[in-house]
Short mmCIF file of C-alpha atoms in Angstrom, two decimals:
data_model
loop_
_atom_site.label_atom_id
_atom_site.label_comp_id
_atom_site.label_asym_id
_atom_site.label_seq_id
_atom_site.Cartn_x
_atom_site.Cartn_y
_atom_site.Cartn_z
CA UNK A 9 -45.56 12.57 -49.96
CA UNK A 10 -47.91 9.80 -48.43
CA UNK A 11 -47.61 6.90 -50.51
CA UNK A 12 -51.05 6.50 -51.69
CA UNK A 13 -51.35 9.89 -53.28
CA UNK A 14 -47.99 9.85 -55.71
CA UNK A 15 -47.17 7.88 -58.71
CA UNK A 16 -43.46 6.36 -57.48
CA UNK A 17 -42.09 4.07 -55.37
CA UNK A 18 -38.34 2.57 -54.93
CA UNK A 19 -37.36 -0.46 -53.20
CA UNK A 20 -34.11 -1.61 -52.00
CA UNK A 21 -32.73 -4.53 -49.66
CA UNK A 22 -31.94 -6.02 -46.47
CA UNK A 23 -29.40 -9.11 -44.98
CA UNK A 24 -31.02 -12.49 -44.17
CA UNK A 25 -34.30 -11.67 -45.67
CA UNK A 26 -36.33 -14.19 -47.63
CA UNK A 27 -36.97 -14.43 -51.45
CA UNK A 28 -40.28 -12.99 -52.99
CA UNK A 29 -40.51 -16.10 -55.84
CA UNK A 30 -41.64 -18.93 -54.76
CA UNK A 31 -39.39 -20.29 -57.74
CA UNK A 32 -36.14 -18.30 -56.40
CA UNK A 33 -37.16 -20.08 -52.78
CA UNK A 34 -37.92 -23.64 -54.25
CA UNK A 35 -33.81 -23.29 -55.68
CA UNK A 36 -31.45 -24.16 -53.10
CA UNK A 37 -28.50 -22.56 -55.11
CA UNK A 38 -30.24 -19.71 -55.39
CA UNK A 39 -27.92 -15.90 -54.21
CA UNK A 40 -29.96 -14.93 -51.10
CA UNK A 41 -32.39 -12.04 -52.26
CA UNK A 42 -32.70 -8.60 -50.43
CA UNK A 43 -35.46 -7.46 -48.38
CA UNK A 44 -36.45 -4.28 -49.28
CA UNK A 45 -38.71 -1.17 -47.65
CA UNK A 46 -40.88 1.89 -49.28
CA UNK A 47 -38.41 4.66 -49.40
CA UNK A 48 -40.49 7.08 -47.35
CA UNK A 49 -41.88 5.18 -44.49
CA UNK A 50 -39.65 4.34 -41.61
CA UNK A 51 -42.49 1.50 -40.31
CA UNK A 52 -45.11 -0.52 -42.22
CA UNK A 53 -48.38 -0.20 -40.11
CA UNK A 54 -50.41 -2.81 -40.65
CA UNK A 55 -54.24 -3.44 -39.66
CA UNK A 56 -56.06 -6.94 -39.68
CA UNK A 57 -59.38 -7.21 -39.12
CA UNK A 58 -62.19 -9.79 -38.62
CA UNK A 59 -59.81 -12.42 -36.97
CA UNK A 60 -57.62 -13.10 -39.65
CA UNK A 61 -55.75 -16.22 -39.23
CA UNK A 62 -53.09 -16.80 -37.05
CA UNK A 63 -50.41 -17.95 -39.85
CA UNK A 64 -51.04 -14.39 -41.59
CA UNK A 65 -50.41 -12.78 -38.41
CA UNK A 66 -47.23 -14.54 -37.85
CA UNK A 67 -46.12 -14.20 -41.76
CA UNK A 68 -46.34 -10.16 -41.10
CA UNK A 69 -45.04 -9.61 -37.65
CA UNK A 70 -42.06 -12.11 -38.87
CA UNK A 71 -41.28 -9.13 -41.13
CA UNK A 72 -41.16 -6.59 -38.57
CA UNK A 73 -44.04 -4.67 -39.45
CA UNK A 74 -46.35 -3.13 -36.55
CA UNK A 75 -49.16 -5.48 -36.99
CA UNK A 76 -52.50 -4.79 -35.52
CA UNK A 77 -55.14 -7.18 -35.04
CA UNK A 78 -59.11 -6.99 -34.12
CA UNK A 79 -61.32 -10.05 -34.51
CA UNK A 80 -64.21 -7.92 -35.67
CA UNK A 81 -64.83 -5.56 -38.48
CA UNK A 82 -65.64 -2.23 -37.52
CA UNK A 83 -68.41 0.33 -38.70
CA UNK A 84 -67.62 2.55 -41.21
CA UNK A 85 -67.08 5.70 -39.31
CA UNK A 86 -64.78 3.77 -36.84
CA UNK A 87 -63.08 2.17 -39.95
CA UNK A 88 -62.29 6.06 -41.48
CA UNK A 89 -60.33 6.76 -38.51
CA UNK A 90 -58.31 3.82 -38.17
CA UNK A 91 -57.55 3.24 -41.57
CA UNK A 92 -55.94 6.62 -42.09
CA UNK A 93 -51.97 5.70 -41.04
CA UNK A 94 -51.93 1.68 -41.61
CA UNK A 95 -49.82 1.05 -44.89
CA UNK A 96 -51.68 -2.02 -45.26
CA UNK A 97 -54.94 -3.79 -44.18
CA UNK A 98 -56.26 -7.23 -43.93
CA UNK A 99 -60.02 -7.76 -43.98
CA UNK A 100 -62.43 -11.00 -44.59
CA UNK A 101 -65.95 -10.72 -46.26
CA UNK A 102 -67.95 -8.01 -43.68
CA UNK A 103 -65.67 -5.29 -43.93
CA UNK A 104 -66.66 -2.92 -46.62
CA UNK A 105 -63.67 -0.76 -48.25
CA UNK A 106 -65.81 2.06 -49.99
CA UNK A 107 -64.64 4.41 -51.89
CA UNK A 108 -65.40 7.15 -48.89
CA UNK A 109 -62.82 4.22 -46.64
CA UNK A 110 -60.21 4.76 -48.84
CA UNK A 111 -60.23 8.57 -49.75
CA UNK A 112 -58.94 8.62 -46.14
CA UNK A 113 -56.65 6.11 -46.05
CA UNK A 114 -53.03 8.64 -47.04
CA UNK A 115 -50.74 5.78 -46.44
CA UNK A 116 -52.84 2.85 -48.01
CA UNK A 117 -50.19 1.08 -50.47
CA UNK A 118 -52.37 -2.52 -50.20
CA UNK A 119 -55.46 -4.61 -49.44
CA UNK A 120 -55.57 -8.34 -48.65
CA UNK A 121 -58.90 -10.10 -48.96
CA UNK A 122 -58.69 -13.08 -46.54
CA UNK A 123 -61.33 -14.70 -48.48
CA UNK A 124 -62.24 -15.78 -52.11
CA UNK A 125 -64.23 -12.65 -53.27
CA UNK A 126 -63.34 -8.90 -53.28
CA UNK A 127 -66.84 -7.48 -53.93
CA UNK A 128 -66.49 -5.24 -50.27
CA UNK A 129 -63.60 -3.44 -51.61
CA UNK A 130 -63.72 -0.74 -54.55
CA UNK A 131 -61.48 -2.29 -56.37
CA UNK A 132 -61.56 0.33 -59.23
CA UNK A 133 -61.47 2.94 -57.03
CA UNK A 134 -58.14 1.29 -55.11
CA UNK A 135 -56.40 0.71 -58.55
CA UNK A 136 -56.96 4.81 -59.66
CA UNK A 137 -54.99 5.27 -56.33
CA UNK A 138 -51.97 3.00 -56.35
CA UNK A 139 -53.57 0.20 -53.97
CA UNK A 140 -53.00 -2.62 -55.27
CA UNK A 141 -55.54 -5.95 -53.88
CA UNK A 142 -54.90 -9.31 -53.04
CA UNK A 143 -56.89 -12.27 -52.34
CA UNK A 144 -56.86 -15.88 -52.09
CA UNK A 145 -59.46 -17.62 -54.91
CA UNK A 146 -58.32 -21.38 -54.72
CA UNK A 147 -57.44 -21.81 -50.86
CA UNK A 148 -60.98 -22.83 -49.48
CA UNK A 149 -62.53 -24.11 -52.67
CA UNK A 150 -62.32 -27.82 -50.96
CA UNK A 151 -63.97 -26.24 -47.43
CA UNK A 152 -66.70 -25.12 -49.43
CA UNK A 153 -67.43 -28.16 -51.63
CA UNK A 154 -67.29 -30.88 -48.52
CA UNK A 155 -69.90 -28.63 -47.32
CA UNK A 156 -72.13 -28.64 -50.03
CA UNK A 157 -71.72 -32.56 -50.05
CA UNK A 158 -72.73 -32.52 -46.59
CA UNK A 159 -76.13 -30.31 -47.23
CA UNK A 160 -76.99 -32.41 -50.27
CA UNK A 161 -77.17 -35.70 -47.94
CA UNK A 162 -78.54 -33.62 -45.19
CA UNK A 163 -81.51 -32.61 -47.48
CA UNK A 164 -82.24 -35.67 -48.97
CA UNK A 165 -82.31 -37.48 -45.29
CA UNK A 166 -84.06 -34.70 -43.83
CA UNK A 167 -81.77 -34.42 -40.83
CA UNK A 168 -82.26 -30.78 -39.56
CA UNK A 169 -85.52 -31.56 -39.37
CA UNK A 170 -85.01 -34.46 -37.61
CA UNK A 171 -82.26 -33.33 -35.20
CA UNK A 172 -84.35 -30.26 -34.60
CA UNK A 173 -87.32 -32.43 -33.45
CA UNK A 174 -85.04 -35.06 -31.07
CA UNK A 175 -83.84 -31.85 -29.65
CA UNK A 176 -87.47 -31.23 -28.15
CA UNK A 177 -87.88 -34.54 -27.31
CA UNK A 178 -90.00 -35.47 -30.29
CA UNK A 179 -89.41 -39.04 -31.47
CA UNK A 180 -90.38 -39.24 -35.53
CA UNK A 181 -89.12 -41.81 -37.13
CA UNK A 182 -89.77 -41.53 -41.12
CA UNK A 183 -88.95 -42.57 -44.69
CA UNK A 184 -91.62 -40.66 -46.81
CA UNK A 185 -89.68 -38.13 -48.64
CA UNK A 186 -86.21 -39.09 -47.51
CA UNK A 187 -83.57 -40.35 -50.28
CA UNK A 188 -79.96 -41.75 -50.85
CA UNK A 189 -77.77 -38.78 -53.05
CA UNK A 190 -76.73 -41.99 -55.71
CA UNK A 191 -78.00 -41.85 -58.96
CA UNK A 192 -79.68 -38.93 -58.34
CA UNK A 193 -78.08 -35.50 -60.73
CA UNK A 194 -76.38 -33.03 -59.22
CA UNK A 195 -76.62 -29.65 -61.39
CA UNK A 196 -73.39 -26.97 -60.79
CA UNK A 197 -74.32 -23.67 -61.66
CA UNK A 198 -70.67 -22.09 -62.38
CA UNK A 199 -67.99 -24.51 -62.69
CA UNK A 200 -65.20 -23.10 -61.54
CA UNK A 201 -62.25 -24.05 -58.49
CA UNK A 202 -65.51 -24.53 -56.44
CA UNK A 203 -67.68 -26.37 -58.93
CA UNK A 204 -65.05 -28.38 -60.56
CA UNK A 205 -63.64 -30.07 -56.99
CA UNK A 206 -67.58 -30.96 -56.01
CA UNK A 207 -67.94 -32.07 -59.57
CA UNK A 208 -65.32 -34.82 -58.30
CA UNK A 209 -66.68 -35.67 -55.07
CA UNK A 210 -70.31 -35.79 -56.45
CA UNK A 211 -68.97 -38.82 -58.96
CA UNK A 212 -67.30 -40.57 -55.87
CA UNK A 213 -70.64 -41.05 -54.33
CA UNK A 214 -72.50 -41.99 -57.12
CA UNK A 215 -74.21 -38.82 -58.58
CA UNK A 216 -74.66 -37.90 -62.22
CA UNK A 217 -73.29 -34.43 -62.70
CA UNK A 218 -74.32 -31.63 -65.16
CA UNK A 219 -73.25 -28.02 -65.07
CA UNK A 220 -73.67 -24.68 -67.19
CA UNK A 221 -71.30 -22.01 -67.19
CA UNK A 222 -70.95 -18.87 -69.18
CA UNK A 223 -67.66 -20.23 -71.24
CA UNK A 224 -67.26 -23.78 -72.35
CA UNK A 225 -64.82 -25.75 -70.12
CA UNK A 226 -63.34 -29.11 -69.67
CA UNK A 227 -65.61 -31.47 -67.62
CA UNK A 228 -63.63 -33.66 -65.25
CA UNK A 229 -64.95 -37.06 -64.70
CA UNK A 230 -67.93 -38.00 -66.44
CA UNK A 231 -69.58 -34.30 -65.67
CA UNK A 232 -71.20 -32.83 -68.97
CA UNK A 233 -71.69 -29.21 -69.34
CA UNK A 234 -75.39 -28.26 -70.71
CA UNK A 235 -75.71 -25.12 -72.76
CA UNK A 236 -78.31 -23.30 -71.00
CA UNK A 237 -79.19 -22.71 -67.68
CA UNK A 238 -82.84 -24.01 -68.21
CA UNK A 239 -81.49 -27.05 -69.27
CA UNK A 240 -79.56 -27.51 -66.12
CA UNK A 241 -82.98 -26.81 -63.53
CA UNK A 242 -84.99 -29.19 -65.46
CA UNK A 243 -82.58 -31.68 -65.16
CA UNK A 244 -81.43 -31.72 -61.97
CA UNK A 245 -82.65 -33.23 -58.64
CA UNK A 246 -79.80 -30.95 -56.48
CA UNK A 247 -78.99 -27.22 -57.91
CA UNK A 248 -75.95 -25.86 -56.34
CA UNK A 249 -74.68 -22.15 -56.79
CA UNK A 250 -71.16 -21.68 -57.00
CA UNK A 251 -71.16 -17.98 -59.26
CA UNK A 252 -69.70 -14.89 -58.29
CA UNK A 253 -71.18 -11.84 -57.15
CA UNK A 254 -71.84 -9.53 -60.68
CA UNK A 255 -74.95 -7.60 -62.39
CA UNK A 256 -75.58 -10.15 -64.31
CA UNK A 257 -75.65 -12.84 -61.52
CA UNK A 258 -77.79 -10.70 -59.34
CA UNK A 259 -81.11 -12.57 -58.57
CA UNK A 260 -80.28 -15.32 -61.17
CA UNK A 261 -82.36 -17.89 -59.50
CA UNK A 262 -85.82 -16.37 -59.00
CA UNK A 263 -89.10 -16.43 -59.80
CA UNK A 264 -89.10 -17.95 -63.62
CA UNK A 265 -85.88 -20.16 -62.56
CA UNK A 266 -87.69 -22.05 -59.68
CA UNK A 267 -90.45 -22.81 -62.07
CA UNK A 268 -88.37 -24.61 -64.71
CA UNK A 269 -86.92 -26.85 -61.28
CA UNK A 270 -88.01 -30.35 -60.73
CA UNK A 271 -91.19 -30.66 -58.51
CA UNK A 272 -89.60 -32.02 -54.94
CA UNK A 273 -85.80 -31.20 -56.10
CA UNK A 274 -83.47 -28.82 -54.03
CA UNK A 275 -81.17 -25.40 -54.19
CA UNK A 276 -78.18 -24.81 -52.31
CA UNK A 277 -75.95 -21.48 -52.06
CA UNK A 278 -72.87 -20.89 -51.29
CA UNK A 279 -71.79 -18.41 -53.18
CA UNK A 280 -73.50 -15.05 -52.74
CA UNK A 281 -76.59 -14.07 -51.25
CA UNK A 282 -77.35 -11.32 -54.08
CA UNK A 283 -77.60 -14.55 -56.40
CA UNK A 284 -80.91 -16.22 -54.80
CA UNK A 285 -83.97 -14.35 -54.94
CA UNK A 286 -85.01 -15.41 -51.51
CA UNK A 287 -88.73 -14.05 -51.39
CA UNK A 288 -89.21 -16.34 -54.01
CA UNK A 289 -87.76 -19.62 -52.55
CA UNK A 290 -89.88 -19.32 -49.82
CA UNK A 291 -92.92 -18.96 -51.85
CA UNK A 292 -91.93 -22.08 -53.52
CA UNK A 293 -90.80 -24.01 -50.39
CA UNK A 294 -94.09 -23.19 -48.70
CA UNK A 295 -95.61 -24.68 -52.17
CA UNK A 296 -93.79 -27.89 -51.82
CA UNK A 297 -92.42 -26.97 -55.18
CA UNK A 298 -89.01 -27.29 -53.58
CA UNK A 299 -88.20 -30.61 -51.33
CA UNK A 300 -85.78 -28.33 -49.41
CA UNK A 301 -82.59 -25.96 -49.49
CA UNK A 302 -79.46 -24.98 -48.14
CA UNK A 303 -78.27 -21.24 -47.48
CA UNK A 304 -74.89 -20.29 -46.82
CA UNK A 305 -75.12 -16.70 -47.72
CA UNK A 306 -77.31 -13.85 -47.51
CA UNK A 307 -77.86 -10.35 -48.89
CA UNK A 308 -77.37 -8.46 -45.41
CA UNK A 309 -75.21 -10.09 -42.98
CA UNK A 310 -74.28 -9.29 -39.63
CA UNK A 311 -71.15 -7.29 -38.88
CA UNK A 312 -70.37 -10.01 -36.36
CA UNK A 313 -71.72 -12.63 -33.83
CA UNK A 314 -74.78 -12.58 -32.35
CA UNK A 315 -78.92 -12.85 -32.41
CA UNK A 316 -78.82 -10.49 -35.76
CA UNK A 317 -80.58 -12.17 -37.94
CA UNK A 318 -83.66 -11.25 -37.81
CA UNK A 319 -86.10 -9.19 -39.76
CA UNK A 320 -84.10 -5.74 -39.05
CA UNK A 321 -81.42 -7.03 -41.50
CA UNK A 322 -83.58 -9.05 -43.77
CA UNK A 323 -86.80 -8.38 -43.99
CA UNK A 324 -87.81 -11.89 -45.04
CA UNK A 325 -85.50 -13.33 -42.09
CA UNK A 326 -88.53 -14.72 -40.05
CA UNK A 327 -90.23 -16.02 -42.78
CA UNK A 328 -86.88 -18.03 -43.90
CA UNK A 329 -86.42 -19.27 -40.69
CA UNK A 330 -89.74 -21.05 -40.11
CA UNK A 331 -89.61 -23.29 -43.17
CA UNK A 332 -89.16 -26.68 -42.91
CA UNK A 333 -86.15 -28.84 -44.24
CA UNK A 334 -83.92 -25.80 -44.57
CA UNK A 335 -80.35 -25.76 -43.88
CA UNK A 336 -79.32 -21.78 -42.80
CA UNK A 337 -75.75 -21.35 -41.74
CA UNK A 338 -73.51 -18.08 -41.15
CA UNK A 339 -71.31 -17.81 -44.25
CA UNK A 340 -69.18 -20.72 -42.99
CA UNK A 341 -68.77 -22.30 -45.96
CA UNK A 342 -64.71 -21.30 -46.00
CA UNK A 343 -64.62 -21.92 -42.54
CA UNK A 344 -62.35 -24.54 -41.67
CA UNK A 345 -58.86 -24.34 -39.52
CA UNK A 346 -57.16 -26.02 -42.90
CA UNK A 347 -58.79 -23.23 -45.17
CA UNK A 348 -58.24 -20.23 -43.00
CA UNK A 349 -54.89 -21.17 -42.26
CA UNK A 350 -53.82 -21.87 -46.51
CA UNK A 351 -55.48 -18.06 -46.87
CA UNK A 352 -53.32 -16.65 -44.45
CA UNK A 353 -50.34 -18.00 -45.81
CA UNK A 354 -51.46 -17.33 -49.35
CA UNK A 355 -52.09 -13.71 -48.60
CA UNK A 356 -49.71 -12.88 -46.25
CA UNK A 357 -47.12 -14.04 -48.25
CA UNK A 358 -48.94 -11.75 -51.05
CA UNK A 359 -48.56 -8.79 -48.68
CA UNK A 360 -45.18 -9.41 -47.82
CA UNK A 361 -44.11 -9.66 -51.96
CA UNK A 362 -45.74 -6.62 -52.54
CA UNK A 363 -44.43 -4.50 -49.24
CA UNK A 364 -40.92 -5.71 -50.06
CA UNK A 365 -40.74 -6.15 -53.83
CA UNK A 366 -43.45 -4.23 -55.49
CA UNK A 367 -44.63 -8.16 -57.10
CA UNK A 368 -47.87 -7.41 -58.12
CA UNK A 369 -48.34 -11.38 -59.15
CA UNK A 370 -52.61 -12.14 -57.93
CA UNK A 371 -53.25 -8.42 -57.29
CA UNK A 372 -57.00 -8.25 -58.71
CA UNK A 373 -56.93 -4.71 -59.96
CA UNK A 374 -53.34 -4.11 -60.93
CA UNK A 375 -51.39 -5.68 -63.66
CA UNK A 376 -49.11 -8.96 -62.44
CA UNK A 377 -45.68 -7.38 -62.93
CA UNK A 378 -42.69 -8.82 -61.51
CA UNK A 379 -38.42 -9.10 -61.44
CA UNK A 380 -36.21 -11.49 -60.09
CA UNK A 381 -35.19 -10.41 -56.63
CA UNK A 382 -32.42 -8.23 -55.98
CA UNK A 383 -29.46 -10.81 -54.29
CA UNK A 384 -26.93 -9.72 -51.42
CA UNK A 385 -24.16 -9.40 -53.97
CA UNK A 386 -25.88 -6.58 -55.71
CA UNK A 387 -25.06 -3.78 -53.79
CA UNK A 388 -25.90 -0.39 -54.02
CA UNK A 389 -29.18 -0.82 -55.62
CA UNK A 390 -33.09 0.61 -55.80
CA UNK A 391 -35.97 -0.60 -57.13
CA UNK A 392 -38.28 2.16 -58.25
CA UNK A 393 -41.78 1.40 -58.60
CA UNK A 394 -44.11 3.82 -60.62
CA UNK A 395 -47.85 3.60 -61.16
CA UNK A 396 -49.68 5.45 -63.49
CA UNK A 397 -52.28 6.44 -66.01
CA UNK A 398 -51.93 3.87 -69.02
CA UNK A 399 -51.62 7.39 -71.09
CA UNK A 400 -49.20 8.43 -74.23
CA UNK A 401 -46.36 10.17 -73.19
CA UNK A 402 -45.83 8.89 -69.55
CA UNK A 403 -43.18 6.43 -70.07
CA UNK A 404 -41.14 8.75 -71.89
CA UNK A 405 -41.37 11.14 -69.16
CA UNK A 406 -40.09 8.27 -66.51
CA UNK A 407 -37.41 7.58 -69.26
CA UNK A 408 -35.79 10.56 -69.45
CA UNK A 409 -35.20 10.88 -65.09
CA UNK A 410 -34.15 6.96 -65.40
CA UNK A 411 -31.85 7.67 -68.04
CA UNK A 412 -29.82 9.59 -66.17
CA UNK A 413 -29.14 6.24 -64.28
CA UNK A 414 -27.56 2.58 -64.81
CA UNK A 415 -31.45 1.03 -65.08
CA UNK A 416 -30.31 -3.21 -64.42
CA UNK A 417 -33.79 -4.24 -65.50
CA UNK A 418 -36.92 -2.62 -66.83
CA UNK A 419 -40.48 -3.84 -67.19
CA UNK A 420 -43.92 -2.51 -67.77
CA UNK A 421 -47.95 -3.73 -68.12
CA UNK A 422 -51.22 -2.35 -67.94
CA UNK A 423 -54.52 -3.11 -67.29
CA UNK A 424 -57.17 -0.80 -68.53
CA UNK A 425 -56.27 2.53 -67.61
CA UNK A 426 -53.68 1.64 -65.19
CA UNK A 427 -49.93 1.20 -66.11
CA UNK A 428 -47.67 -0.36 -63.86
CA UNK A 429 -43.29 0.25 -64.06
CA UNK A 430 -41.17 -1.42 -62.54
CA UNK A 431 -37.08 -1.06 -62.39
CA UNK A 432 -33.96 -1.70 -60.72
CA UNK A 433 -31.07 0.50 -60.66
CA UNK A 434 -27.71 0.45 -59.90
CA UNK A 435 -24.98 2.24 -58.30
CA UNK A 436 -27.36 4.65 -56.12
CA UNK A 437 -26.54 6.23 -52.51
CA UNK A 438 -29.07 7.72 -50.56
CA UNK A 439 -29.21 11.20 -52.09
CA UNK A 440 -29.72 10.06 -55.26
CA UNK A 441 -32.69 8.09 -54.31
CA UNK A 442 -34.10 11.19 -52.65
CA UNK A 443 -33.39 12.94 -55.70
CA UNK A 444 -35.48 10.21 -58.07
CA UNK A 445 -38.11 9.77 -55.80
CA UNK A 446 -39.04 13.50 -55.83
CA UNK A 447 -38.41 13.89 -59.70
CA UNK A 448 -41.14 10.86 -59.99
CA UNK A 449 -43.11 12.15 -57.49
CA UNK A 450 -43.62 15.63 -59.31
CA UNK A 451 -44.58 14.15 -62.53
CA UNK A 452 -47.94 13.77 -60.99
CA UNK A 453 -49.65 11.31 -63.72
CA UNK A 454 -51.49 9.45 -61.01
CA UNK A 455 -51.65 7.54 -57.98
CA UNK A 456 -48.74 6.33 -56.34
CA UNK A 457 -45.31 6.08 -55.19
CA UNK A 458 -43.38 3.13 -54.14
CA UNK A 459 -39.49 4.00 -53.67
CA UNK A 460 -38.07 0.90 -52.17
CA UNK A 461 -34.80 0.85 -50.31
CA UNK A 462 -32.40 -1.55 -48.55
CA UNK A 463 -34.03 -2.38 -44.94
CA UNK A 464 -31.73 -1.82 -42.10
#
């Protein structure tokens, strides 16, 4: 059975292959762990998409799997067909994984999110199926931050403006309306690995920083947190959005919000585009209500490079684009070679814990479940991985084929209504592997099955 429709999986090892724990690899007199395989599937297939890093692609193919790479994302008709035999697939922020993407995808045991949010994947829908997802939420918070510092001093100096004009020849050389960033306030709208690094730099220059969140948390610095949103727009002179991507963020800076800013202050997002309403910040940049802003992201955005942005995607894109002292870039706020290169070692190495080990530690939809690595000395051995509906009755159901067997180690979590079982057994050959893997597989409580064997 394909591994994304069955409930069971079992692992098992391979010489020279490295350890899963990043605590088992930090201890040089550590055994040397096994590398181990899914049961059923002679090759792991793997597709990356939207030009995933170079150090992710080298992490994988290091591994032997078959690792295909495309430095776009691709429509979702193209995406249906190529999806259905890859065991695993890497995408960035433009490549939606519906829930239409994945009912095709039969082999489909994991996701990695090259990037900090997995709003393009149904994450729900992955978790019901035995696809577990990965992404990386701390590796470009500093990317995005230096970035932010960068459009704060570009807005108070004016500088697009000003480059914009030198570039067609016009000379205009001004003060009026131009100002240094110290002692001015810097508000942080969600102060989180994003907010709380900026929070830092902000400081170092000489800002006063205030920030509301929806829990209370531990300012760093001299930050203080205010307890209401309202509070934070009337009191500061830069509003920065650094929230993710949720009902109750959608359009949380509209209408009402920019009224309660400072005349002549500024709004900058980098975050996500459902969070600004942006027929409203033009209304109040044509007003003057607004001194300027800064827009990393965007409701609709392109699929890839090129003249898209225009009113066919957005229908305010025009409009956007002719305002003055307005910073527009092309969701590059992650876009650095030191970011994109820590995300493709953070999720590769994700990939490659899950492939080989069934670790489920930073999946975003499955419970973080994990065992110490099988070593070389421990012959003989599977690791059966079994995912299921967090129902009465299923673990005794799994008991009763393991007992049959010497189980080595047993654990179990779940996380809403999926359950997650993992277990290592000893003194196996290959027919009696078969033989558990089918017995799982025809208990048929949910999603899939993960047999993991020794790689040869």
């Amino acid at each position: 059975m394909s591994l994304s429709k069955s409930p069971t999986a079992i692992f098992s090892p391979s010489p020279g292959s490295n350890d899963a724990s990043r605590w088992q690899r930090g201890n040089t007199a550590a055994a040397a762990a096994k590398q181990l395989k899914p049961f059923a599937t002679e090759d792991i297939k793997i597709l990356l998409l939207e030009n995933v890093n170079q150090t992710a692609r080298d992490i994988l193919a290091a591994q032997g799997y078959q690792v295909d790479f495309l430095k776009s994302s691709l429509p979702e008709d193209e995406l249906v067909k190529r999806i259905r035999d890859v065991h695993v697939i890497g995408i960035r922020s433009k490549t939606q994984l519906t829930a239409r993407v994945l009912r095709e995808a039969r082999n489909l045991i994991v996701i990695g999110c090259f990037c900090i949010g997995t709003n393009q994947v149904d994450t729900q829908y992955a978790a019901q199926h035995g696809i577990a997802v990965f992404n990386s939420p701390f590796s470009n918070s500093r990317s995005v931050a230096e970035l932010v510092i960068a459009e704060v001093i570009a807005l108070a100096r004016q500088l697009g403006d000003r480059s914009n004009e030198l570039h067609k020849g016009i000379w205009n050389k001004v003060s009026s309306g131009c100002w240094e960033i110290r002692g001015k306030t810097l508000g942080i709208i969600g102060y989180g690995h994003i907010g709380s690094q900026l929070s830092v730099l902000a400081e170092a220059m000489g800002m006063t920083v205030i920030f509301y969140d929806a829990v209370n948390l531990m300012a760093l610095g001299t930050a203080k947190q205010v307890p209401t949103l309202e509070a934070l727009l009337g009191g500061a002179d830069f509003v920065t959005c650094h929230v993710p991507e949720l009902p109750e963020t959608h359009n949380m800076i509209s209408r009402l919000q920019f009224e309660q800013m400072k005349h002549g202050s500024y709004l900058i997002n980098a975050s996500r585009g459902s969070v600004i309403d942006i027929p409203a910040l033009i209304d109040v940049m044509r007003s003057g209500k607004l001194a300027g802003a800064a827009l990393d992201v965007y409701p609709a955005e392109p699929g890839g490079n090129g003249d898209y942005f225009t009113n066919d995607l957005n229908h305010w894109a025009e409009d956007l684009r002719s305002l003055k002292n307005i910073i527009l870039t092309p969701h590059i706020g992650g876009s650095t070679e030191e970011a994109q290169s820590a995300i493709g070692i953070e999720v590769g190495e994700a990939l490659v814990r899950y492939v080989n080990e069934g670790c489920t530690l930073g999946a975003v939809n499955l419970p973080e479940v994990n065992l110490r690595s099988l070593t070389m000395e421990e012959d003989n051995h599977v690791r059966v991985i079994y995912i299921h509906h967090n129902v009465p009755g299923v673990l005794r159901k799994v008991n009763e084929i393991l007992g049959d067997h010497n189980v080595d180690k047993q654990t179990t979590d779940s996380r809403g209504d999926v359950a997650y079982l993992m277990a290592d057994i000893s003194d196996v050959n290959a027919s009696v592997i078969k033989d558990l893997y089918d017995r799982l597989e025809g208990l048929g409580c949910m999603s899939t099955s993960h047999p993991k064997r020794d790689r040869a």
